[in-house]
Short mmCIF file of C-alpha atoms and ligand atoms in Angstrom, two decimals:
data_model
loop_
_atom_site.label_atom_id
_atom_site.label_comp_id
_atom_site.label_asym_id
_atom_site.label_seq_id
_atom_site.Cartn_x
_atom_site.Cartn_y
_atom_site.Cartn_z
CA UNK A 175 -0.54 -10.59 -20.28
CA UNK A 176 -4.46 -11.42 -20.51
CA UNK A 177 -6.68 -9.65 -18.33
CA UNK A 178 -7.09 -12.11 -15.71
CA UNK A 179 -3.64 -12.05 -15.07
CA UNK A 180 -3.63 -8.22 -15.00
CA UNK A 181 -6.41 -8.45 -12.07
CA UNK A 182 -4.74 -10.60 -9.94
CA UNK A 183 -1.83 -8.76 -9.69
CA UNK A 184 -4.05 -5.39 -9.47
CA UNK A 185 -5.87 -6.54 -7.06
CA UNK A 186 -3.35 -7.89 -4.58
CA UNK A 187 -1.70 -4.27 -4.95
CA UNK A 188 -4.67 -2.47 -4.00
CA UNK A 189 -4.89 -4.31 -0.93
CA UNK A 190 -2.99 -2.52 1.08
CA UNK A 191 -5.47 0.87 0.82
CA UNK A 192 -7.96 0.69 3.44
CA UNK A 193 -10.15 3.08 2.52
CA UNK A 194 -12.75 0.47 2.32
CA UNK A 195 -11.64 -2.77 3.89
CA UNK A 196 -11.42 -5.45 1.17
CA UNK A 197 -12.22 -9.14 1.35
CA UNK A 198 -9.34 -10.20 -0.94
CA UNK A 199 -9.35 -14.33 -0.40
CA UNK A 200 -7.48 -16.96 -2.83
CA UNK A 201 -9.70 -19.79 -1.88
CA UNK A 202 -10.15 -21.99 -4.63
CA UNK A 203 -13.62 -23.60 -5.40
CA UNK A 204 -13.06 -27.13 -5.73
CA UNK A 205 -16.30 -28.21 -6.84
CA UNK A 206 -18.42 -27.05 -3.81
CA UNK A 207 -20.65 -23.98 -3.62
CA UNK A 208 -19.03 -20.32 -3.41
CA UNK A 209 -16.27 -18.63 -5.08
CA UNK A 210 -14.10 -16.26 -2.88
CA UNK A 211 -12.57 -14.87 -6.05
CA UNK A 212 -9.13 -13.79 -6.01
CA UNK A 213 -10.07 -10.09 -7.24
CA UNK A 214 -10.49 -7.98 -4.55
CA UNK A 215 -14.36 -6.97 -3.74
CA UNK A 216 -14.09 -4.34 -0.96
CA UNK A 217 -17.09 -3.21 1.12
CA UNK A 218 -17.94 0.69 1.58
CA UNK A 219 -21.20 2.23 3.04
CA UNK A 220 -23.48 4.75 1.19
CA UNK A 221 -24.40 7.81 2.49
CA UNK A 222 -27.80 6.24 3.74
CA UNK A 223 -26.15 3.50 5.35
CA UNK A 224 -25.95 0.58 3.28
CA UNK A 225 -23.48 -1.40 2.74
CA UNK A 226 -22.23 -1.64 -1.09
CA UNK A 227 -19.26 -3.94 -2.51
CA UNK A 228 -17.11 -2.72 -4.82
CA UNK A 229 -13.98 -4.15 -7.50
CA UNK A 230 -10.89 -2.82 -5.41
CA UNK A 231 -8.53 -2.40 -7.76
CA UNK A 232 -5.31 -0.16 -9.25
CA UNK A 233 -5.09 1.15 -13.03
CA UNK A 234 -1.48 0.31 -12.72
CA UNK A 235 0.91 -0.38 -10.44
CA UNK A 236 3.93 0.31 -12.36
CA UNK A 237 5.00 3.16 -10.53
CA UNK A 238 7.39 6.11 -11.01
CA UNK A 239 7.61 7.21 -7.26
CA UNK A 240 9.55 4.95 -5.03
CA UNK A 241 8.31 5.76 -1.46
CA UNK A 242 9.64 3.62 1.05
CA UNK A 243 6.49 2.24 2.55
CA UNK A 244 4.89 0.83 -0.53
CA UNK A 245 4.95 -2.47 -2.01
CA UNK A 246 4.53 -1.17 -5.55
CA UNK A 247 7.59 1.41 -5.13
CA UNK A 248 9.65 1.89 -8.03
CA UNK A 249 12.71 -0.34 -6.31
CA UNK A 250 10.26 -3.28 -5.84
CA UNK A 251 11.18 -6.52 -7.34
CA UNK A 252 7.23 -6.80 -7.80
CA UNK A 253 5.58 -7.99 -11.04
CA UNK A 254 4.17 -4.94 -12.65
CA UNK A 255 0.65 -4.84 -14.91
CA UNK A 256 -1.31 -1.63 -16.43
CA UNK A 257 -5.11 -1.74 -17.43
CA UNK A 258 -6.26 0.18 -20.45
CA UNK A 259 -9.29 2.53 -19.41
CA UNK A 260 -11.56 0.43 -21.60
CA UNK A 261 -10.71 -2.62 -20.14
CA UNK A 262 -11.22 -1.01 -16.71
CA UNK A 263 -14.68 0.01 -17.86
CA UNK A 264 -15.41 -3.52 -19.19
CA UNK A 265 -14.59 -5.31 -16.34
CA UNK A 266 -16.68 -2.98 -13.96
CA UNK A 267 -19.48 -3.40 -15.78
CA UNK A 268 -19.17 -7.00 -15.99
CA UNK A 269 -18.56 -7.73 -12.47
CA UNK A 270 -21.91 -5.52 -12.14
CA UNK A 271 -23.86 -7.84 -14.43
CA UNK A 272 -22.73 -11.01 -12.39
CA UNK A 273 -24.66 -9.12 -9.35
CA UNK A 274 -20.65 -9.56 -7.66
CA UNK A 275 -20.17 -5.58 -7.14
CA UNK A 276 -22.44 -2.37 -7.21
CA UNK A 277 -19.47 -0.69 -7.26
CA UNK A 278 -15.94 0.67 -8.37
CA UNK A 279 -12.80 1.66 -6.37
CA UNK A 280 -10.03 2.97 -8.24
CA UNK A 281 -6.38 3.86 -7.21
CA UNK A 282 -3.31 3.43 -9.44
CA UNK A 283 0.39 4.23 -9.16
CA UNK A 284 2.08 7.18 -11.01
CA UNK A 285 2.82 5.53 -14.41
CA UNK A 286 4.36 8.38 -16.23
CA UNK A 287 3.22 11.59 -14.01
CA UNK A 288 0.62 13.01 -12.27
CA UNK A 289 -1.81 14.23 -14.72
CA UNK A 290 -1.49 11.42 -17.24
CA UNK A 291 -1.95 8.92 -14.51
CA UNK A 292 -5.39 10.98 -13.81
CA UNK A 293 -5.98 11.74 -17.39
CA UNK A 294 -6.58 7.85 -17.75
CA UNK A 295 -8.84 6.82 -14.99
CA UNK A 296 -11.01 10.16 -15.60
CA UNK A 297 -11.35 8.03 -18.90
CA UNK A 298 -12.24 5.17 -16.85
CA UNK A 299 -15.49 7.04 -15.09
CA UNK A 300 -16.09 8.60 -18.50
CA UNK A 301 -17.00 5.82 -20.28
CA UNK A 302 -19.01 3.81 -17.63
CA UNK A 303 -21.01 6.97 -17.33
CA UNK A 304 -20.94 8.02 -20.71
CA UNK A 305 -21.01 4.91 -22.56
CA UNK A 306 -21.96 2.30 -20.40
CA UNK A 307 -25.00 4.71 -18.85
CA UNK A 308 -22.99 3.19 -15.52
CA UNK A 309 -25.00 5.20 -12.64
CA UNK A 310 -23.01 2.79 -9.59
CA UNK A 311 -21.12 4.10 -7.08
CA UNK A 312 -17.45 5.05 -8.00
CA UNK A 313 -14.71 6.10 -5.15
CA UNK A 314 -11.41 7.27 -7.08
CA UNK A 315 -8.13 8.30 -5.67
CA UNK A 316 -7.18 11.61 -7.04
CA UNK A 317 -2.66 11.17 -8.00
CA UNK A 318 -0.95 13.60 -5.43
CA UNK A 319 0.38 16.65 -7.79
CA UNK A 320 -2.32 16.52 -10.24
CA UNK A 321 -3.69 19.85 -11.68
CA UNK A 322 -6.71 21.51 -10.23
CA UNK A 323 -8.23 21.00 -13.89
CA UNK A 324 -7.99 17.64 -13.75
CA UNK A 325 -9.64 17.25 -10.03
CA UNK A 326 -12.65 19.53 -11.41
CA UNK A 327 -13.28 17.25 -14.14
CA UNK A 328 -12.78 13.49 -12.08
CA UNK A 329 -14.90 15.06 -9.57
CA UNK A 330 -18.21 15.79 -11.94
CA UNK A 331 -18.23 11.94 -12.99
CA UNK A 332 -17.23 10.07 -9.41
CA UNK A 333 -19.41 10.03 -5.67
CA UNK A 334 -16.35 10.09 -3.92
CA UNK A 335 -12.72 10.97 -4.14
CA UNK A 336 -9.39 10.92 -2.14
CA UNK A 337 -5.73 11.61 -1.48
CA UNK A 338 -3.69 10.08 0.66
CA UNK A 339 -2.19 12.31 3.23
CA UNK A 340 0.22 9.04 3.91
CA UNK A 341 2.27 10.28 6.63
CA UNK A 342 1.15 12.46 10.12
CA UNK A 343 4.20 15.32 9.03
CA UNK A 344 5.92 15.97 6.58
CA UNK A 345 9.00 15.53 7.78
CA UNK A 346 8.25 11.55 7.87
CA UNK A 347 6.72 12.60 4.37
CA UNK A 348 9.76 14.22 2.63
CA UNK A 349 11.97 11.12 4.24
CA UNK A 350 9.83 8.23 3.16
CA UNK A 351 8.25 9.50 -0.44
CA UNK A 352 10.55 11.89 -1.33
CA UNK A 353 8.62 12.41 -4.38
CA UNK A 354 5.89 13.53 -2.84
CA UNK A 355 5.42 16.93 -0.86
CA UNK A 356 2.72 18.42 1.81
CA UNK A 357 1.61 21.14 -1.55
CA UNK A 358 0.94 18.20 -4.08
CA UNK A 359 -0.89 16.39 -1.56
CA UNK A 360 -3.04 19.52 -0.24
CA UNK A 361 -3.56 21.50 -3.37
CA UNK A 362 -5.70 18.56 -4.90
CA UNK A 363 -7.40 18.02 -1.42
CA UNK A 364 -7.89 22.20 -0.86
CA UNK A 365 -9.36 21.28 -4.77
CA UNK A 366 -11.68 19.02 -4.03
CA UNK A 367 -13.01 20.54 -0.78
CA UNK A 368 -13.79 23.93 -2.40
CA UNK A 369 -15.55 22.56 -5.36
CA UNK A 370 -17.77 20.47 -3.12
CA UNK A 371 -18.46 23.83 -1.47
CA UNK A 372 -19.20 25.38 -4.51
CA UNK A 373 -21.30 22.51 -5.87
CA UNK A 374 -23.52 22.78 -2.77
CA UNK A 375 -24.00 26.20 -3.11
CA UNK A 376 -24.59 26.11 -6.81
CA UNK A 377 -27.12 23.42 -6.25
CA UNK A 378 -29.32 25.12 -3.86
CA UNK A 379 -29.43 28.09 -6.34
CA UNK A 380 -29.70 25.66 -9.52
CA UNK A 381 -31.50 22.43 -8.69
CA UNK A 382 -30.17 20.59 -12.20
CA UNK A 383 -26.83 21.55 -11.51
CA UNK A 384 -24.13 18.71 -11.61
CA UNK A 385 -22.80 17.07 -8.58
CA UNK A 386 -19.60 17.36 -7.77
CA UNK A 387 -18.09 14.64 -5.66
CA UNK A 388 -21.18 14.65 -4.02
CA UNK A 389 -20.11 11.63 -1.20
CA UNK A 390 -17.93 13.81 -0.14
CA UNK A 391 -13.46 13.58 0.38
CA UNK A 392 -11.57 10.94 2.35
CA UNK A 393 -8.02 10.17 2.91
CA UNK A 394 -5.66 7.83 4.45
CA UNK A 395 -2.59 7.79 6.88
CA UNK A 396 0.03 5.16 7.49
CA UNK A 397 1.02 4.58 11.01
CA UNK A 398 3.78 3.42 12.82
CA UNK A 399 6.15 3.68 9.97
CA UNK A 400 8.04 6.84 11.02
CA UNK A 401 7.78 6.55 15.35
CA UNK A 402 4.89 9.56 15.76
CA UNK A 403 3.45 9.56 18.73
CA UNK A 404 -0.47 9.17 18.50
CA UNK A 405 -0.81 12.73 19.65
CA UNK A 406 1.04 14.00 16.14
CA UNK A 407 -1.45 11.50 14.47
CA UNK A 408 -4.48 13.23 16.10
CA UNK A 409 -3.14 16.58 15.68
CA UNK A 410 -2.95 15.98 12.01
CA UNK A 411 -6.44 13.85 11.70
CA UNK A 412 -7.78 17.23 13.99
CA UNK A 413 -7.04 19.24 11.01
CA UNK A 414 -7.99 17.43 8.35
CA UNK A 415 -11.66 17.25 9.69
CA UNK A 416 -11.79 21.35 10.86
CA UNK A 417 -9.67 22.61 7.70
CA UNK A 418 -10.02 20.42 5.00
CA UNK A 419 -13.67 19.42 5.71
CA UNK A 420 -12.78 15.46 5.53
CA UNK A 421 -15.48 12.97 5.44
CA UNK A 422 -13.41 10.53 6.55
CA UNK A 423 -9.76 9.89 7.76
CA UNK A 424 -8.65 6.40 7.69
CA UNK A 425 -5.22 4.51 9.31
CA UNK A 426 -3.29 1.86 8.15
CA UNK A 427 -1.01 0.17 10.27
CA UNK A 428 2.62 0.31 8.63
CA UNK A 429 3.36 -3.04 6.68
CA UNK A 430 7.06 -3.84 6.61
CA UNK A 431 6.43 -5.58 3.01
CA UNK A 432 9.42 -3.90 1.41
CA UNK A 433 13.17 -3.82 3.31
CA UNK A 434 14.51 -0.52 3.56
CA UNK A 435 17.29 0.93 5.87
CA UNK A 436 14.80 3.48 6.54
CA UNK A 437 12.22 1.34 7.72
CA UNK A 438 15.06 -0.82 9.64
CA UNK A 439 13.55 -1.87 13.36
CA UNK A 440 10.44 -0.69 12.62
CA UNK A 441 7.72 -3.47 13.05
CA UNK A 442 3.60 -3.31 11.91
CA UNK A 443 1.90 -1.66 15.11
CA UNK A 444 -0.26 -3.95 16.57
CA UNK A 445 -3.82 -3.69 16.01
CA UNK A 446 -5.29 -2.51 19.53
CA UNK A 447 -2.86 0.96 18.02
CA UNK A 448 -5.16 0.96 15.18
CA UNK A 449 -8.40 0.56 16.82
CA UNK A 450 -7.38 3.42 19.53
CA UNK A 451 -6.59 5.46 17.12
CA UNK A 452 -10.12 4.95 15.56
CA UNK A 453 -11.86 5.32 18.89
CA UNK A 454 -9.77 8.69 19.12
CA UNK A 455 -11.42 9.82 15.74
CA UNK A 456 -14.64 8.68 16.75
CA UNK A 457 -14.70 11.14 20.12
CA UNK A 458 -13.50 14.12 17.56
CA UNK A 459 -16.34 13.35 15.37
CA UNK A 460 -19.30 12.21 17.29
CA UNK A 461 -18.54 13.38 20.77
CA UNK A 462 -17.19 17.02 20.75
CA UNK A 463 -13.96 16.28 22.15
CA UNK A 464 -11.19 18.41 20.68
CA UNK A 465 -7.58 16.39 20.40
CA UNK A 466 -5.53 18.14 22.79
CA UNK A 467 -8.31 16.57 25.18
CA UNK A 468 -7.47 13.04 24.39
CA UNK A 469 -3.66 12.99 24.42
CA UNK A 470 -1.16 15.34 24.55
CA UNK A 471 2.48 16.42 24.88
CA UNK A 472 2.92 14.76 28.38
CA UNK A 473 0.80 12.22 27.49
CA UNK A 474 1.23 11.42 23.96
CA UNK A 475 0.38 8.10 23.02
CA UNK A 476 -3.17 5.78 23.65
CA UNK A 477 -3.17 3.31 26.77
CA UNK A 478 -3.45 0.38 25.13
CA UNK A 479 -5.88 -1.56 27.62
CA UNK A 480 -8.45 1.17 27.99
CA UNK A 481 -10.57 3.26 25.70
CA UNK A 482 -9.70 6.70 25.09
CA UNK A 483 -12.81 8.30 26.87
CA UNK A 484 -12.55 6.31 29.69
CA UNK A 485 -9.18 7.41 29.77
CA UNK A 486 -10.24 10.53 29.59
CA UNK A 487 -12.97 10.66 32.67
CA UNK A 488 -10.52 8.99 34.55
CA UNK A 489 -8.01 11.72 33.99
CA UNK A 490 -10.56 14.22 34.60
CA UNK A 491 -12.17 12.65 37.50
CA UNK A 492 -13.03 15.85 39.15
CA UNK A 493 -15.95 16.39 36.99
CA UNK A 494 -17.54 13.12 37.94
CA UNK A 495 -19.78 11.65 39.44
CA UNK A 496 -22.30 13.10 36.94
CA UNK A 497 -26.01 13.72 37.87
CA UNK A 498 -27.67 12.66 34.62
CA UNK A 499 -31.04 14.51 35.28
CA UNK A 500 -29.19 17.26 35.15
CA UNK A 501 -26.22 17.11 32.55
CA UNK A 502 -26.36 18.77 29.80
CA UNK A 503 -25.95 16.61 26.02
CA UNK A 504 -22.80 17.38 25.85
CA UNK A 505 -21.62 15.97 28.94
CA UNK A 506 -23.61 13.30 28.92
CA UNK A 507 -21.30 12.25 25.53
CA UNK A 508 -18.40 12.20 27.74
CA UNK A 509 -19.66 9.67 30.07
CA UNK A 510 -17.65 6.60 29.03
CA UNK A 511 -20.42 3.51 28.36
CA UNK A 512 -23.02 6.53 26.87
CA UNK A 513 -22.94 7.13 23.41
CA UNK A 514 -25.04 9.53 21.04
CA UNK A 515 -28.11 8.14 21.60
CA UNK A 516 -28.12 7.42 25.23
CA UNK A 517 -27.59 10.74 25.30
CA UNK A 518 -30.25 11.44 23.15
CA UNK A 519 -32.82 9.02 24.57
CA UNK A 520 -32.02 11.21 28.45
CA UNK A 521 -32.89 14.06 26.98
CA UNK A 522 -35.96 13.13 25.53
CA UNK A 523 -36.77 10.90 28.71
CA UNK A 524 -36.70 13.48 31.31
CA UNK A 525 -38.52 15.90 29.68
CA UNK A 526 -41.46 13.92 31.16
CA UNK A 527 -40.48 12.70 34.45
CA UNK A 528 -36.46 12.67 36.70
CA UNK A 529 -35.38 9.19 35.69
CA UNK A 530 -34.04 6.28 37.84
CA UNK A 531 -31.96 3.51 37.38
CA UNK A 532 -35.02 1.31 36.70
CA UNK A 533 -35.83 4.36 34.19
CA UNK A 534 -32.65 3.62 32.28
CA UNK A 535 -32.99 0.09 32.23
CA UNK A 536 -36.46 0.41 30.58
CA UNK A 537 -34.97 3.03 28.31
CA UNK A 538 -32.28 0.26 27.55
CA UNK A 539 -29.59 1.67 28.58
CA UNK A 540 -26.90 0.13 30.20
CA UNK A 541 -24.68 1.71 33.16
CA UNK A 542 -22.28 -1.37 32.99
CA UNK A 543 -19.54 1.09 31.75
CA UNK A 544 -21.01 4.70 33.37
CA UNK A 545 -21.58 3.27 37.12
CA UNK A 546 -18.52 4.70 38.12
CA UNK A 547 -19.07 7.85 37.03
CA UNK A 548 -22.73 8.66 37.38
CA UNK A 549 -25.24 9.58 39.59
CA UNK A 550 -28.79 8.62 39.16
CA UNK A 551 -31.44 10.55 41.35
CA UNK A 552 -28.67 11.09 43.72
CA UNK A 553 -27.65 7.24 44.05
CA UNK A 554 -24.31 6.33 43.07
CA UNK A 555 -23.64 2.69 42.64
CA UNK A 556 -20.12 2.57 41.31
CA UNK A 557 -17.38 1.46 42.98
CA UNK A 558 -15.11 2.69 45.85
CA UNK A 559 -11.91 3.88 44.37
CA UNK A 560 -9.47 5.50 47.02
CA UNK A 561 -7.03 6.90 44.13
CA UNK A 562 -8.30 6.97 40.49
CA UNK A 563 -5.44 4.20 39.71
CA UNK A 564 -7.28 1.84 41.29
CA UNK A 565 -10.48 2.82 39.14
CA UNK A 566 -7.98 2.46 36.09
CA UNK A 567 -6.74 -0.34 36.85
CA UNK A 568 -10.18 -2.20 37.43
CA UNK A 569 -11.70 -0.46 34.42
CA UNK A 570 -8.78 -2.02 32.12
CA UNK A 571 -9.69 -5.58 33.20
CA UNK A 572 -13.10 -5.17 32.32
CA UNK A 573 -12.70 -3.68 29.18
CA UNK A 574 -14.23 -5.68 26.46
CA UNK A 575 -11.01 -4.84 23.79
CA UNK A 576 -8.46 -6.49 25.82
CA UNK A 577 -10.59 -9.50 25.52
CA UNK A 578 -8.92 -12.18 23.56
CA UNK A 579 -11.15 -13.62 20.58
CA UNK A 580 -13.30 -16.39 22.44
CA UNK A 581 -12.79 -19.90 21.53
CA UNK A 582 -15.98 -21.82 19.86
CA UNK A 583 -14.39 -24.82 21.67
CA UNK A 584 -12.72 -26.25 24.93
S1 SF4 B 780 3.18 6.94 -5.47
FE1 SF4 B 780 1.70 5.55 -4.56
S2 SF4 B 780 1.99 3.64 -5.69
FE2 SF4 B 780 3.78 4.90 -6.13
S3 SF4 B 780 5.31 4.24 -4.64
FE3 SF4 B 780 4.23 6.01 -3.74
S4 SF4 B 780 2.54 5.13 -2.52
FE4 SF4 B 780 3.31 3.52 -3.92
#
C-alpha cells in the first residue's frame, strides 16, 4: 500500500476524534483554484489564541480492542493501514513545508498493546524534534494502559496530550470497551497531570528545565451511546476539571457507524444535546457554577430550547431582579445575556459613577437577554411574567439556538 493510500484511510479514521474539529472534505479539484485535500487538516487554538491547523491523523488503525462504539473496532469489516514512525515524521514535515499545517495530531489504535502502540509514536515526536529540528505544535493521544514510563517520556517531546475518558461511567465503559477499564484510563491521565505539576514547579526553581506537556491535558467523551442522563455527563466532566486538572473536556455525539446489539435503538443525539452540553461546561469553567447547580437528579437532562443559565435564573427566580450597581462579579456571571466581560466592564464602570441603562449601552452592553432579570438604577424594564413558565416559555422563543440556519434566499 503506498503512502497516499495509507493517509486516506488514516485520515478518514481519525475523523471521528473531536478533539480539534477537522475539516476532512473529498472535493476534487477539477482544474479550478483550491484543493480541499482528502487528508484531514484539523484546526486547534494555541495557548495565546491563535488558531493553528494541524495533519489529523492515526498511526494505525488496525486495532486489537474491539469497543463497540468505534469504527476501527477489531470486528469492523474496515480496511486497515499502519504508518511507520518515519513515514509519520516525513509526511509532517512535508505538509509543513507546503505552508498546509503548523501542526501534528496524532492518535492510533492499539496495534499489538499498549506500550508498543506508544513506543512508536514517541518515535514519531522523536524524530521531528530530534532529527527534523521540528519545533511545531504536536497534540498526541496517550494509548489507555500505557506505563507511567512511557507517558513521562511522550510528554517531554509533545505541547499537548490526551486520553479518552470515552464513556461518563464505567459501567457504560466495561459494557461497550470491555478492554478498557476506569485504572488504564486514569493512571496515564493521574500521569500526566502530576508531571505537569512537577514540571511547573521544577521550572520556577530551574528556568532551563524541560517542558513537560506544557499545553496542558485534554480528553474526550462519547455521548448518547449508553442512555446517561446529562447530569451523569456533568458529574463526570465536574471531576475531570477539579481532580484531574483537565484543560479541556470535549463530547462527541455517539455515531451509530458500526451495528451492534448493544448499540441496538440507540440513534446519534442531535446536535442542540451537544451544544448544551458545551454551554454546561462553559458555566463550570468560566462562570463559577458548580454542576449540581445546572441539572440534577430531579432534573437531569438539558432543556433543549433554552440555555442552561437561563435555565438556571429561571429556576432560581427568587434571586432576581438583580441591581447591577450593586452585585457583586460573581453574580453578575449568572445573569443570563452577561458574560465575563460584561461583568468585568460593570465593575470597572461604576467605580466612577452608578450606571444607567444609557450607561450600559455606551459601555456596549446589551440587556436584550438580562432585561428580565435586572435592575438598573432601580428601573426594571423586563417583562411581566405572572408565573416563571410564562417567562420560560417566552425566553425559549427568543432564543437565538432554536433558530433554524437562515436561508441566503427566498
Ligand atoms: S481502542 Fe480505540 S481504536 Fe481501538 S476499538 Fe477502542 S476506541 Fe477504537
Amino acid at each position: 500500500m503506498n503512502i497516499e493510500e495509507k493517509l486516506g484511510i488514516l485520515t478518514d479514521a481519525a475523523k471521528y476524534d473531536v478533539s480539534c474539529s477537522s475539516s476532512n472534505s473529498n472535493r476534487k479539484n477539477q482544474g479550478g483554484i483550491g484543493n480541499a485535500h482528502v487528508s484531514g487538516i484539523c484546526h486547534s487554538w494555541s495557548e495565546d489564541g491563535r488558531c493553528i491547523s494541524l495533519l489529523k491523523i492515526l498511526l494505525t488503525n488496525d486495532c486489537v480492542y474491539d469497543c463497540v462504539y468505534c469504527i476501527n473496532r477489531r470486528s469492523a469489516d474496515t480496511p486497515r493501514a499502519e504508518f511507520t514512525p518515519e513515514e509519520v515524521a516525513q509526511l509532517t514535515i512535508e505538509f509543513y513545508k507546503r505552508n498546509y499545517i503548523e501542526g501534528l495530531f496524532l492518535s492510533s489504535a492499539v496495534s499489538k498493546n499498549p506500550d508498543d502502540t506508544m513506543e512508536k509514536m514517541i518515535r514519531v515526536a522523536k524524530l521531528l524534534r530530534k532529527v527534523h529540528q521540528f519545533y511545531g505544535y504536536i497534540h498526541m493521544k496517550a494509548i489507555p494502559g500505557a506505563s507511567p514510563s512511557l507517558i513521562q517520556e511522550m510528554g517531554l517531546y509533545i505541547d499537548r496530550m490526551s486520553v479518552n475518558i470515552e464513556m461518563p461511567t464505567e459501567s457504560s465503559l466495561k459494557l461497550l470497551a470491555p478492554q478498557k477499564s476506569y485504572e488504564s484510563i486514569y493512571r496515564p491521565m493521574l500521569a500526566i497531570g502530576g508531571g505537569i505539576e512537577q514540571n511547573v514547579a521544577e521550572r520556577k526553581q530551574f528556568r532551563q528545565a524541560p517542558k513537560f506537556v506544557p499545553a496542558g491535558q485534554t480528553t474526550q467523551m462519547i455521548i448518547g451511546a449508553a442512555r446517561e442522563d446529562d447530569f451523569t455527563i456533568l458529574q463526570r466532566t465536574q471531576s475531570l476539571y477539579d481532580d484531574y486538572k483537565m484543560k479541556r473536556v470535549y463530547y462527541s455525539g455517539f455515531v451509530p457507524a458500526v451495528a451492534s446489539p448493544l448499540t441496538e435503538g440507540i440513534v446519534k443525539p442531535p446536535l442542540l444535546r451537544e451544544h448544551r452540553i458545551y454551554q454546561g461546561d462553559f458555566l463550570m469553567r468560566f462562570y463559577g457554577f458548580h454542576s449540581t447547580e445546572i441539572l440534577s437528579q430531579k432534573n437531569p437532562f438539558f432543556d433543549l430550547y433554552l440555555d442552561p443559565k437561563a435555565n438556571w435564573a429561571i429556576e432560581n427566580i427568587h434571586l432576581f431582579p438583580m441591581e447591577i450597581n450593586r452585585a457583586t462579579y460573581k453574580e453578575l456571571l449568572r445573569i443570563p445575556g452577561f458574560g465575563p466581560k460584561s461583568a468585568q466592564k460593570i465593575i470597572q464602570a461604576r467605580r466612577f459613577a452608578a450606571l444607567s441603562y444609557d450607561g450600559l449601552k455606551s459601555l456596549k452592553i446589551s440587556t436584550k437577554r438580562a432585561r428580565n432579570f435586572i435592575t438598573v438604577g432601580g428601573v426594571y424594564r423586563g417583562g411581566n411574567f405572572s408565573s416563571p413558565d410564562l417567562l420560560r416559555e417566552s425566553m425559549r422563543n427568543a432564543d437565538p439556538d432554536n433558530y433554524q440556519q437562515l436561508r441566503f434566499f427566498r
